[in-house]
Tab-separated table of C-alpha atoms in Angstrom:
chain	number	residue	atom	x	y	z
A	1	UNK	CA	-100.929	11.001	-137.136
A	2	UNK	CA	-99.224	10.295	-133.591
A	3	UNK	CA	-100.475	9.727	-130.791
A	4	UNK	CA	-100.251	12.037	-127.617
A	5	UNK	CA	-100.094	11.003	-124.323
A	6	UNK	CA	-101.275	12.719	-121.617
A	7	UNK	CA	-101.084	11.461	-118.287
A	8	UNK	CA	-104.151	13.101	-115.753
A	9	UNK	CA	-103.555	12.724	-111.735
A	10	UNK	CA	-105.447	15.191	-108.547
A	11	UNK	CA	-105.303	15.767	-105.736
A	12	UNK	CA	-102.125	15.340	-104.288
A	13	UNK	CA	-101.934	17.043	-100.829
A	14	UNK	CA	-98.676	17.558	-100.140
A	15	UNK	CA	-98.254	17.863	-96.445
A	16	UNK	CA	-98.257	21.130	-95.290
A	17	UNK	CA	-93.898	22.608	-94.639
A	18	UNK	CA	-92.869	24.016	-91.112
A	19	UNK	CA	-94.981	27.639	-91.048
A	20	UNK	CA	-97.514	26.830	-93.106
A	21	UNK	CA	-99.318	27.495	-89.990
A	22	UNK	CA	-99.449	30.577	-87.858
A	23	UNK	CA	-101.552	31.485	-84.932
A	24	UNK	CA	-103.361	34.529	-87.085
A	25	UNK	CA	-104.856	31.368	-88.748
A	26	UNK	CA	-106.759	30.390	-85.538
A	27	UNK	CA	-109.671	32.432	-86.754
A	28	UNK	CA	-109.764	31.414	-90.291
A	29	UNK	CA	-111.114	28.330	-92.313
A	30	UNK	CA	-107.543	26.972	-92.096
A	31	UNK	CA	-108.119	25.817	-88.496
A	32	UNK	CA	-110.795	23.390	-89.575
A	33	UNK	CA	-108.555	22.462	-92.630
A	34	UNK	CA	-105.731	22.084	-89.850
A	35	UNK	CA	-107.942	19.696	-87.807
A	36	UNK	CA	-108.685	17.622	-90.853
A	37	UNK	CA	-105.325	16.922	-91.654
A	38	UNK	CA	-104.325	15.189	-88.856
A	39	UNK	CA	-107.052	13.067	-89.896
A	40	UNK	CA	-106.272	13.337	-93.218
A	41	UNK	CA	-102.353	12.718	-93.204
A	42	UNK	CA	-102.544	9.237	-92.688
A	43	UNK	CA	-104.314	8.414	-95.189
A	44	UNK	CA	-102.550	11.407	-97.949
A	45	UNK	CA	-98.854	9.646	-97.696
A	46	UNK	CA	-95.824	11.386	-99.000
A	47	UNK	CA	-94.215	7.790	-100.122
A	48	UNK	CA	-97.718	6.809	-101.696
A	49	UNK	CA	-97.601	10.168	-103.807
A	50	UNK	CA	-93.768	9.282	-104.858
A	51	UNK	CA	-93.783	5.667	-106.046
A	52	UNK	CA	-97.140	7.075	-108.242
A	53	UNK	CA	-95.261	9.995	-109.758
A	54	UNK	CA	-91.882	7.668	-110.361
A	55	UNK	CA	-94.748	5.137	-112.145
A	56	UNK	CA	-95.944	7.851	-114.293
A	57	UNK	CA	-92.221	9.198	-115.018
A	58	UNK	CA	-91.318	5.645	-116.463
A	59	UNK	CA	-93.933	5.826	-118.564
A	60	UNK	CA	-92.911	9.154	-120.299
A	61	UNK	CA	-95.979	10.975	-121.395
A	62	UNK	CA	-95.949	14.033	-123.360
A	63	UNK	CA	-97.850	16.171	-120.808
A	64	UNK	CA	-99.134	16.078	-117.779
A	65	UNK	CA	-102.492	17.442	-116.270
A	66	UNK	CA	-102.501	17.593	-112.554
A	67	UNK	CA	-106.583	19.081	-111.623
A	68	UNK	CA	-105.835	20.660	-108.148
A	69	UNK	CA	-105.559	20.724	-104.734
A	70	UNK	CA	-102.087	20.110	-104.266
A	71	UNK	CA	-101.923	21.938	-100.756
A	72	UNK	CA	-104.000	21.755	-98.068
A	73	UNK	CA	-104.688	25.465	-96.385
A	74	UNK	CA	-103.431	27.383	-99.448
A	75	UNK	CA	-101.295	28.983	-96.988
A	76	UNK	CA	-97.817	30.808	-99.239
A	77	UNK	CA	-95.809	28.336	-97.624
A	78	UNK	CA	-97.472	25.543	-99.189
A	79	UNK	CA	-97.407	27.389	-102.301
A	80	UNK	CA	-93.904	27.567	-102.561
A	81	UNK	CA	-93.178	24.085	-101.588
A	82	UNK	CA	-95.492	23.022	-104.005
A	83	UNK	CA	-93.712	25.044	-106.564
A	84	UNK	CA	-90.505	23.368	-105.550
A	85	UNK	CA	-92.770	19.905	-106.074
A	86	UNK	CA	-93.740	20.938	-109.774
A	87	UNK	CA	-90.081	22.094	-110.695
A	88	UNK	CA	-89.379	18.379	-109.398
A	89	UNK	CA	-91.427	16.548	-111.237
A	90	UNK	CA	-90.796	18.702	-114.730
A	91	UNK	CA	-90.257	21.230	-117.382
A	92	UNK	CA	-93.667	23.672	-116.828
A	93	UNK	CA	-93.763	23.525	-120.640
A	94	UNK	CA	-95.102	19.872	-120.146
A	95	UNK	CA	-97.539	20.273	-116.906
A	96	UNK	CA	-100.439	22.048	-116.797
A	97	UNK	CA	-102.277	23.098	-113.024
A	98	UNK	CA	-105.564	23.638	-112.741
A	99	UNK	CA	-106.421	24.630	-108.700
A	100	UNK	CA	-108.930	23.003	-106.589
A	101	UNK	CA	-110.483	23.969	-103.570
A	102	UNK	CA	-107.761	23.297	-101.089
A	103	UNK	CA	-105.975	25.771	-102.939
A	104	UNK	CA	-108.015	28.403	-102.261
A	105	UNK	CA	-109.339	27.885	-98.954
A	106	UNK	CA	-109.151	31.454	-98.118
A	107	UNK	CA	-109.118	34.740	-99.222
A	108	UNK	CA	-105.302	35.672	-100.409
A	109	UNK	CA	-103.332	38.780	-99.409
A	110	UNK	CA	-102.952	40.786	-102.963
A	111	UNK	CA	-105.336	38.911	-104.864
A	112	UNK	CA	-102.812	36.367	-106.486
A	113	UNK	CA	-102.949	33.020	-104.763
A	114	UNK	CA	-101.587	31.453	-107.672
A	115	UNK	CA	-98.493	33.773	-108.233
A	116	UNK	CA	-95.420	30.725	-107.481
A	117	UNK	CA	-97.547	28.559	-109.841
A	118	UNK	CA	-97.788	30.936	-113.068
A	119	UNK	CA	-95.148	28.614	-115.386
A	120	UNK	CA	-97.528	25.567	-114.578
A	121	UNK	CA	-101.077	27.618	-115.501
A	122	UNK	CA	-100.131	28.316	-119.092
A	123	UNK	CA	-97.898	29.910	-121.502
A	124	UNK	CA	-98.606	33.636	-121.471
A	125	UNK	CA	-97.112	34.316	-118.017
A	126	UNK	CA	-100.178	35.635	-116.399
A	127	UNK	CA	-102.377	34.100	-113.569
A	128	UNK	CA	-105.829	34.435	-115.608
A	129	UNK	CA	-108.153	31.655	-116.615
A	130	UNK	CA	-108.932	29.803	-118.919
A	131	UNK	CA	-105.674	29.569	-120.864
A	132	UNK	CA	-105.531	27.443	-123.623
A	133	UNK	CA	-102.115	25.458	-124.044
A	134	UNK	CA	-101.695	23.791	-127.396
A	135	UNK	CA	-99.500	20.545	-127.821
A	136	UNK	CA	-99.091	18.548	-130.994
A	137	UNK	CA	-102.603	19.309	-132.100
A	138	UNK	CA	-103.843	18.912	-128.379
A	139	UNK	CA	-105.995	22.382	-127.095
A	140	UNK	CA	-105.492	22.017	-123.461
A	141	UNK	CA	-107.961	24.611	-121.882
A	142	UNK	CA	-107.107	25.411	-118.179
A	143	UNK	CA	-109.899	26.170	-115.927
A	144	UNK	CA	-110.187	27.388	-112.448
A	145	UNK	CA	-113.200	26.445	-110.080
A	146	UNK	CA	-111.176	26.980	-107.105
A	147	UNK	CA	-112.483	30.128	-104.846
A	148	UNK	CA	-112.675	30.558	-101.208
A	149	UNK	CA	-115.558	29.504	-99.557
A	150	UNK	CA	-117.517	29.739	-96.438
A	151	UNK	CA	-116.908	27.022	-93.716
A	152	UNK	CA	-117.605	23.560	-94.264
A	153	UNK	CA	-118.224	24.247	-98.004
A	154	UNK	CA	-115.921	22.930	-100.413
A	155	UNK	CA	-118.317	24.380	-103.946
A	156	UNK	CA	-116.170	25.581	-107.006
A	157	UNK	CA	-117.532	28.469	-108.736
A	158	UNK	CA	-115.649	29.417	-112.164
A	159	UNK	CA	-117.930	33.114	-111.782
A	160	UNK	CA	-119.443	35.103	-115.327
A	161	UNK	CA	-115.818	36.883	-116.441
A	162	UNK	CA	-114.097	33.023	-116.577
A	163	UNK	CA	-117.325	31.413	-118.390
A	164	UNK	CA	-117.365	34.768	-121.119
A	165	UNK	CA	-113.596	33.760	-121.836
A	166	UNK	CA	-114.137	30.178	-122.451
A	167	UNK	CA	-116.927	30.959	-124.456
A	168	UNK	CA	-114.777	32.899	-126.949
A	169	UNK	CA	-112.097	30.662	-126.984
A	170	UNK	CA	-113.980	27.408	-127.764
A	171	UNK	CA	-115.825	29.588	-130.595
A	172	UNK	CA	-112.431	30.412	-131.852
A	173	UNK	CA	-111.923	29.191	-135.218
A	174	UNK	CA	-108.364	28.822	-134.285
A	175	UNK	CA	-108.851	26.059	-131.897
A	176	UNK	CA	-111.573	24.260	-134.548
A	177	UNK	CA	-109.509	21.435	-135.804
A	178	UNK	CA	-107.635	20.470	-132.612
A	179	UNK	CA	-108.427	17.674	-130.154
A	180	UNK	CA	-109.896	20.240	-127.053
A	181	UNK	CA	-109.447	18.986	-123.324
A	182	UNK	CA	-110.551	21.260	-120.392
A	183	UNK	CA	-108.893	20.637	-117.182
A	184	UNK	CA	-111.093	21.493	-114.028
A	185	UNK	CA	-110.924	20.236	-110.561
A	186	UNK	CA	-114.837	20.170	-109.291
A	187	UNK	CA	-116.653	17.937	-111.865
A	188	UNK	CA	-119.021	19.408	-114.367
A	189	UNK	CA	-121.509	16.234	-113.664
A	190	UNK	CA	-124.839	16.688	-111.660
A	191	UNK	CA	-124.597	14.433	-108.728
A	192	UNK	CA	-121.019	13.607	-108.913
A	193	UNK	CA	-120.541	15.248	-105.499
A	194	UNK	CA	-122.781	16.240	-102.892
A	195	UNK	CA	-124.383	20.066	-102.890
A	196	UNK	CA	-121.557	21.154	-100.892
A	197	UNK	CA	-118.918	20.081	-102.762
A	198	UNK	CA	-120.495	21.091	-106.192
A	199	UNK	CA	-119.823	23.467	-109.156
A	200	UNK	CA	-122.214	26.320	-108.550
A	201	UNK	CA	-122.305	27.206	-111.791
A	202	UNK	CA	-121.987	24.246	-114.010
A	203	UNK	CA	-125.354	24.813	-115.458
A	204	UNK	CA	-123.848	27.327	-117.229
A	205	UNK	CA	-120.581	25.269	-118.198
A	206	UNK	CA	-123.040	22.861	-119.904
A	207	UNK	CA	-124.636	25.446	-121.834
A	208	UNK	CA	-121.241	26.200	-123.436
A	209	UNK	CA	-120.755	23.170	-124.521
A	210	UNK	CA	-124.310	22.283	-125.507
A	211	UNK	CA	-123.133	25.467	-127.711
A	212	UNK	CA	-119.298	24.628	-128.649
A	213	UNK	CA	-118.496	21.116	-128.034
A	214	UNK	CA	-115.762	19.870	-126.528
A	215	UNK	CA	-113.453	16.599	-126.833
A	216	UNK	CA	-112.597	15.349	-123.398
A	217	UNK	CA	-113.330	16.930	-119.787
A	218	UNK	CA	-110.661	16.216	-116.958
A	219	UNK	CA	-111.170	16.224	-113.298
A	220	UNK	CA	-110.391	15.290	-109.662
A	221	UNK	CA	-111.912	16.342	-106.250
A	222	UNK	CA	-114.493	13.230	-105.879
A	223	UNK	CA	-110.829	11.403	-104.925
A	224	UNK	CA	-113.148	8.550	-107.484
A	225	UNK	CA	-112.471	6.889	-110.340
A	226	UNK	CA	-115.125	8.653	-112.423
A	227	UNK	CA	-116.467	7.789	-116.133
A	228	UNK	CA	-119.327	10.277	-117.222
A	229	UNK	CA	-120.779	12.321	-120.071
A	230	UNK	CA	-121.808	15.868	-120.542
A	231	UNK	CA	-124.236	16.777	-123.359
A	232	UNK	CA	-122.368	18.556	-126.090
A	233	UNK	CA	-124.111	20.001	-130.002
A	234	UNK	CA	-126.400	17.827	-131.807
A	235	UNK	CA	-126.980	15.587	-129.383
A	236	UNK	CA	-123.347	14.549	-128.839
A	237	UNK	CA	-121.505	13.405	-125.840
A	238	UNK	CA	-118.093	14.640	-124.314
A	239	UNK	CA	-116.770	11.944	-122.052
A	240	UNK	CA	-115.755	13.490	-118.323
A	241	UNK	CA	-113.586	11.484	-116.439
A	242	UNK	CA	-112.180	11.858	-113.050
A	243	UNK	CA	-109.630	10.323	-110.977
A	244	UNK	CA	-108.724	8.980	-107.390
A	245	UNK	CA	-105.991	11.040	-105.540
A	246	UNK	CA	-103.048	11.019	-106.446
A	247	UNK	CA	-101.752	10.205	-102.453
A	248	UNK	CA	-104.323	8.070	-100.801
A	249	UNK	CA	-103.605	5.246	-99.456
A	250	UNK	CA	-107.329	3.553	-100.221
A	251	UNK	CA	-107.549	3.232	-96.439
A	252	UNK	CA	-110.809	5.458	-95.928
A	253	UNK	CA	-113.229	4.314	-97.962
A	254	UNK	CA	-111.853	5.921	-100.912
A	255	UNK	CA	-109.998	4.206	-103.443
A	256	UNK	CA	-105.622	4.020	-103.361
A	257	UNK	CA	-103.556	6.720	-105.001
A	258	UNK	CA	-104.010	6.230	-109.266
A	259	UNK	CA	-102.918	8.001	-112.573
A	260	UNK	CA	-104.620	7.892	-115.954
A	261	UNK	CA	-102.968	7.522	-119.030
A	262	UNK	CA	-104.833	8.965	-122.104
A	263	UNK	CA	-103.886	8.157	-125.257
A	264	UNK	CA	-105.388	10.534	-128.334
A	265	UNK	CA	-104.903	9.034	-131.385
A	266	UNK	CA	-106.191	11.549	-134.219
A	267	UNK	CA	-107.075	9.594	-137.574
A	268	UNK	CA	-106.282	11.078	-140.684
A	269	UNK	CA	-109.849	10.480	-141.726
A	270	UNK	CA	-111.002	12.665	-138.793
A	271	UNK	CA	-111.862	10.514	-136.584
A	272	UNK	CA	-110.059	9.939	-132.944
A	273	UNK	CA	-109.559	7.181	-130.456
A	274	UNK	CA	-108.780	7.871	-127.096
A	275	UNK	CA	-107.261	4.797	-124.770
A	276	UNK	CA	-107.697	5.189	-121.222
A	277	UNK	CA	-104.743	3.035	-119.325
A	278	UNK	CA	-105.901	3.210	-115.215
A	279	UNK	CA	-102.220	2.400	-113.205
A	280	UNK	CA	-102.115	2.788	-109.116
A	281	UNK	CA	-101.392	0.951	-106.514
A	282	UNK	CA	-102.050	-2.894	-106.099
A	283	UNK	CA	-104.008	-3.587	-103.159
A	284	UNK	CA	-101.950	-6.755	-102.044
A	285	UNK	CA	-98.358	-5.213	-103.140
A	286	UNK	CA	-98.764	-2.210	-102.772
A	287	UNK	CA	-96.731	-0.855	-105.901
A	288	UNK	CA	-98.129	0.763	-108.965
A	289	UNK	CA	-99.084	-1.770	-111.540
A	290	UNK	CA	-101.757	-1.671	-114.504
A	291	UNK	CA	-105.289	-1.324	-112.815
A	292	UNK	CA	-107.198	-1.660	-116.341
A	293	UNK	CA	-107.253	0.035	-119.655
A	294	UNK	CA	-110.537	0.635	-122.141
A	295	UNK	CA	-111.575	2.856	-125.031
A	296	UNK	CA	-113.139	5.985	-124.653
A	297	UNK	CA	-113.811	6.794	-128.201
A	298	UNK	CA	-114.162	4.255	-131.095
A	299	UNK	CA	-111.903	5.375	-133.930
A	300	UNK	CA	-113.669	6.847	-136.904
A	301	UNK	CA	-116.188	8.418	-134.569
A	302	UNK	CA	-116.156	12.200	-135.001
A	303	UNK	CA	-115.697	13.919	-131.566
A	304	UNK	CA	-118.000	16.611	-130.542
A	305	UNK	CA	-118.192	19.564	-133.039
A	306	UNK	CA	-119.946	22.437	-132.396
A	307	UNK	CA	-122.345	22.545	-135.827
């Protein structure tokens, strides 16, 4: 069978366009999010965030899985510039968008923050998670954790009607034999992120997969190079990895900009092995460059099956 490659990068924080802030914002979260960014913007570099995505373009991978936060006050303007980012970097048909806090910092007029993004979320033309995206055997299940929160809270909540949904659809018999990755931008890992900055409800995430199983769990938000596990039927394991933003320039304490390249190689016997190849920038040059590679899953290991 062939192998798919799908290339995972977060948090890009594209710098906010002219208007993307307006003086009714004064007494909203944004002007805390506005404060940060002048903080932030030296470290979150436009030119860091292009030689990454020209990297990952050279490399040609058959989909790409970007876990959020691509603006920083979720304010329409950013949404549409970040719309004309995505329609940059692709065809929608190979990029999938699952939002992250930034994205969502506040409340949206008409309910539909995500409206100039609907190509990227999936393929039914509606702005309603999960959707489930399949590629070349690959089940690609789009989450969304991102909803507004109170100051100084950055928590992900994917709420009761989201969780019902993915239940179904990773008991769906139709989605059985395929290779299942769910895309979410807070991590589903206890103590991967302070309380504030946690899923509120990933208790209840685990339990699903406890019940369903899962292959592979992408994230971003920790801006860390993360390699975890959450507990999936029978005992099983369902690696969770997360990744550094995609625009940092590893001047803060966190580490430099860096895209993962996952390779799912689906045995005819029924086994898989996934590659992980780690590529950012080198800290002495500068440019991207291989950062490591390792194996996730052994081949002829069965992933995680619900019984």
């Amino acid at each position: 069978m062939s192998i798919f490659r799908l290339a995972h990068l977060s948090d890009l924080h594209l710098p906010p366009p002219q208007g993307a802030f307006g003086w009714r914002d004064l007494l909203s979260k944004r002007l805390l999010s506005r404060i940060a960014w002048r903080r932030k913007r030296r470290e979150h570099r436009p030119e860091v965030l292009a030689a990454l995505v020209a990297d990952l373009k050279a490399h040609a991978p058959d989909h790409i899985a970007i876990t959020g936060d691509l603006t920083n006050y979720a304010s329409p303007a950013e949404y549409e510039a970040a719309r004309v980012w995505l329609e940059a970097l692709g065809p929608a048909w190979n990029i999938t968008v699952s939002p992250g806090n930034h994205d969502a910092l506040v409340e949206a007029k008409g309910g539909q923050p995500f409206a100039a993004w609907t190509p990227w979320l999936g393929d039914d033309g509606a702005i309603a998670f999960p959707q489930v995206r399949m590629r070349d055997g690959v089940a690609l299940f789009n989450l969304c954790s991102a909803a507004p929160t109170a100051p100084h809270l950055a928590t992900g909540r994917l709420g009761k009607a989201q969780l019902d949904r993915l239940d179904a659809l990773l008991g769906d018999p139709a989605y059985r034999d395929a290779f299942r990755v769910l895309l979410i931008h807070h991590p589903p890992v206890p103590g991967a992120v302070v309380k504030r900055k946690a899923l509120e409800d990933q208790d209840a995430l685990r339990a699903l997969l406890v019940r369903h199983g899962a292959d592979l769990i992408l994230h971003g938000h920790a801006h860390e190079a993360m390699v975890a596990t959450a507990p999936g039927p029978n005992g099983a394991t369902i690696p969770v990895l997360g990744v550094p933003s995609a625009s940092a320039m590893g001047k803060r304490g966190h580490p430099a900009a860096r895209w993962h390249g996952v390779e799912i190689d689906r045995r005819a016997d029924g086994g898989v092995e996934v590659k992980v190849v780690a590529r950012g920038l080198d800290p002495e040059s500068g440019e991207p460059s291989e950062l490591g590679r390792y194996i996730l899953t052994q081949a002829g290991r069965p992933a995680a099956r619900r019984s």
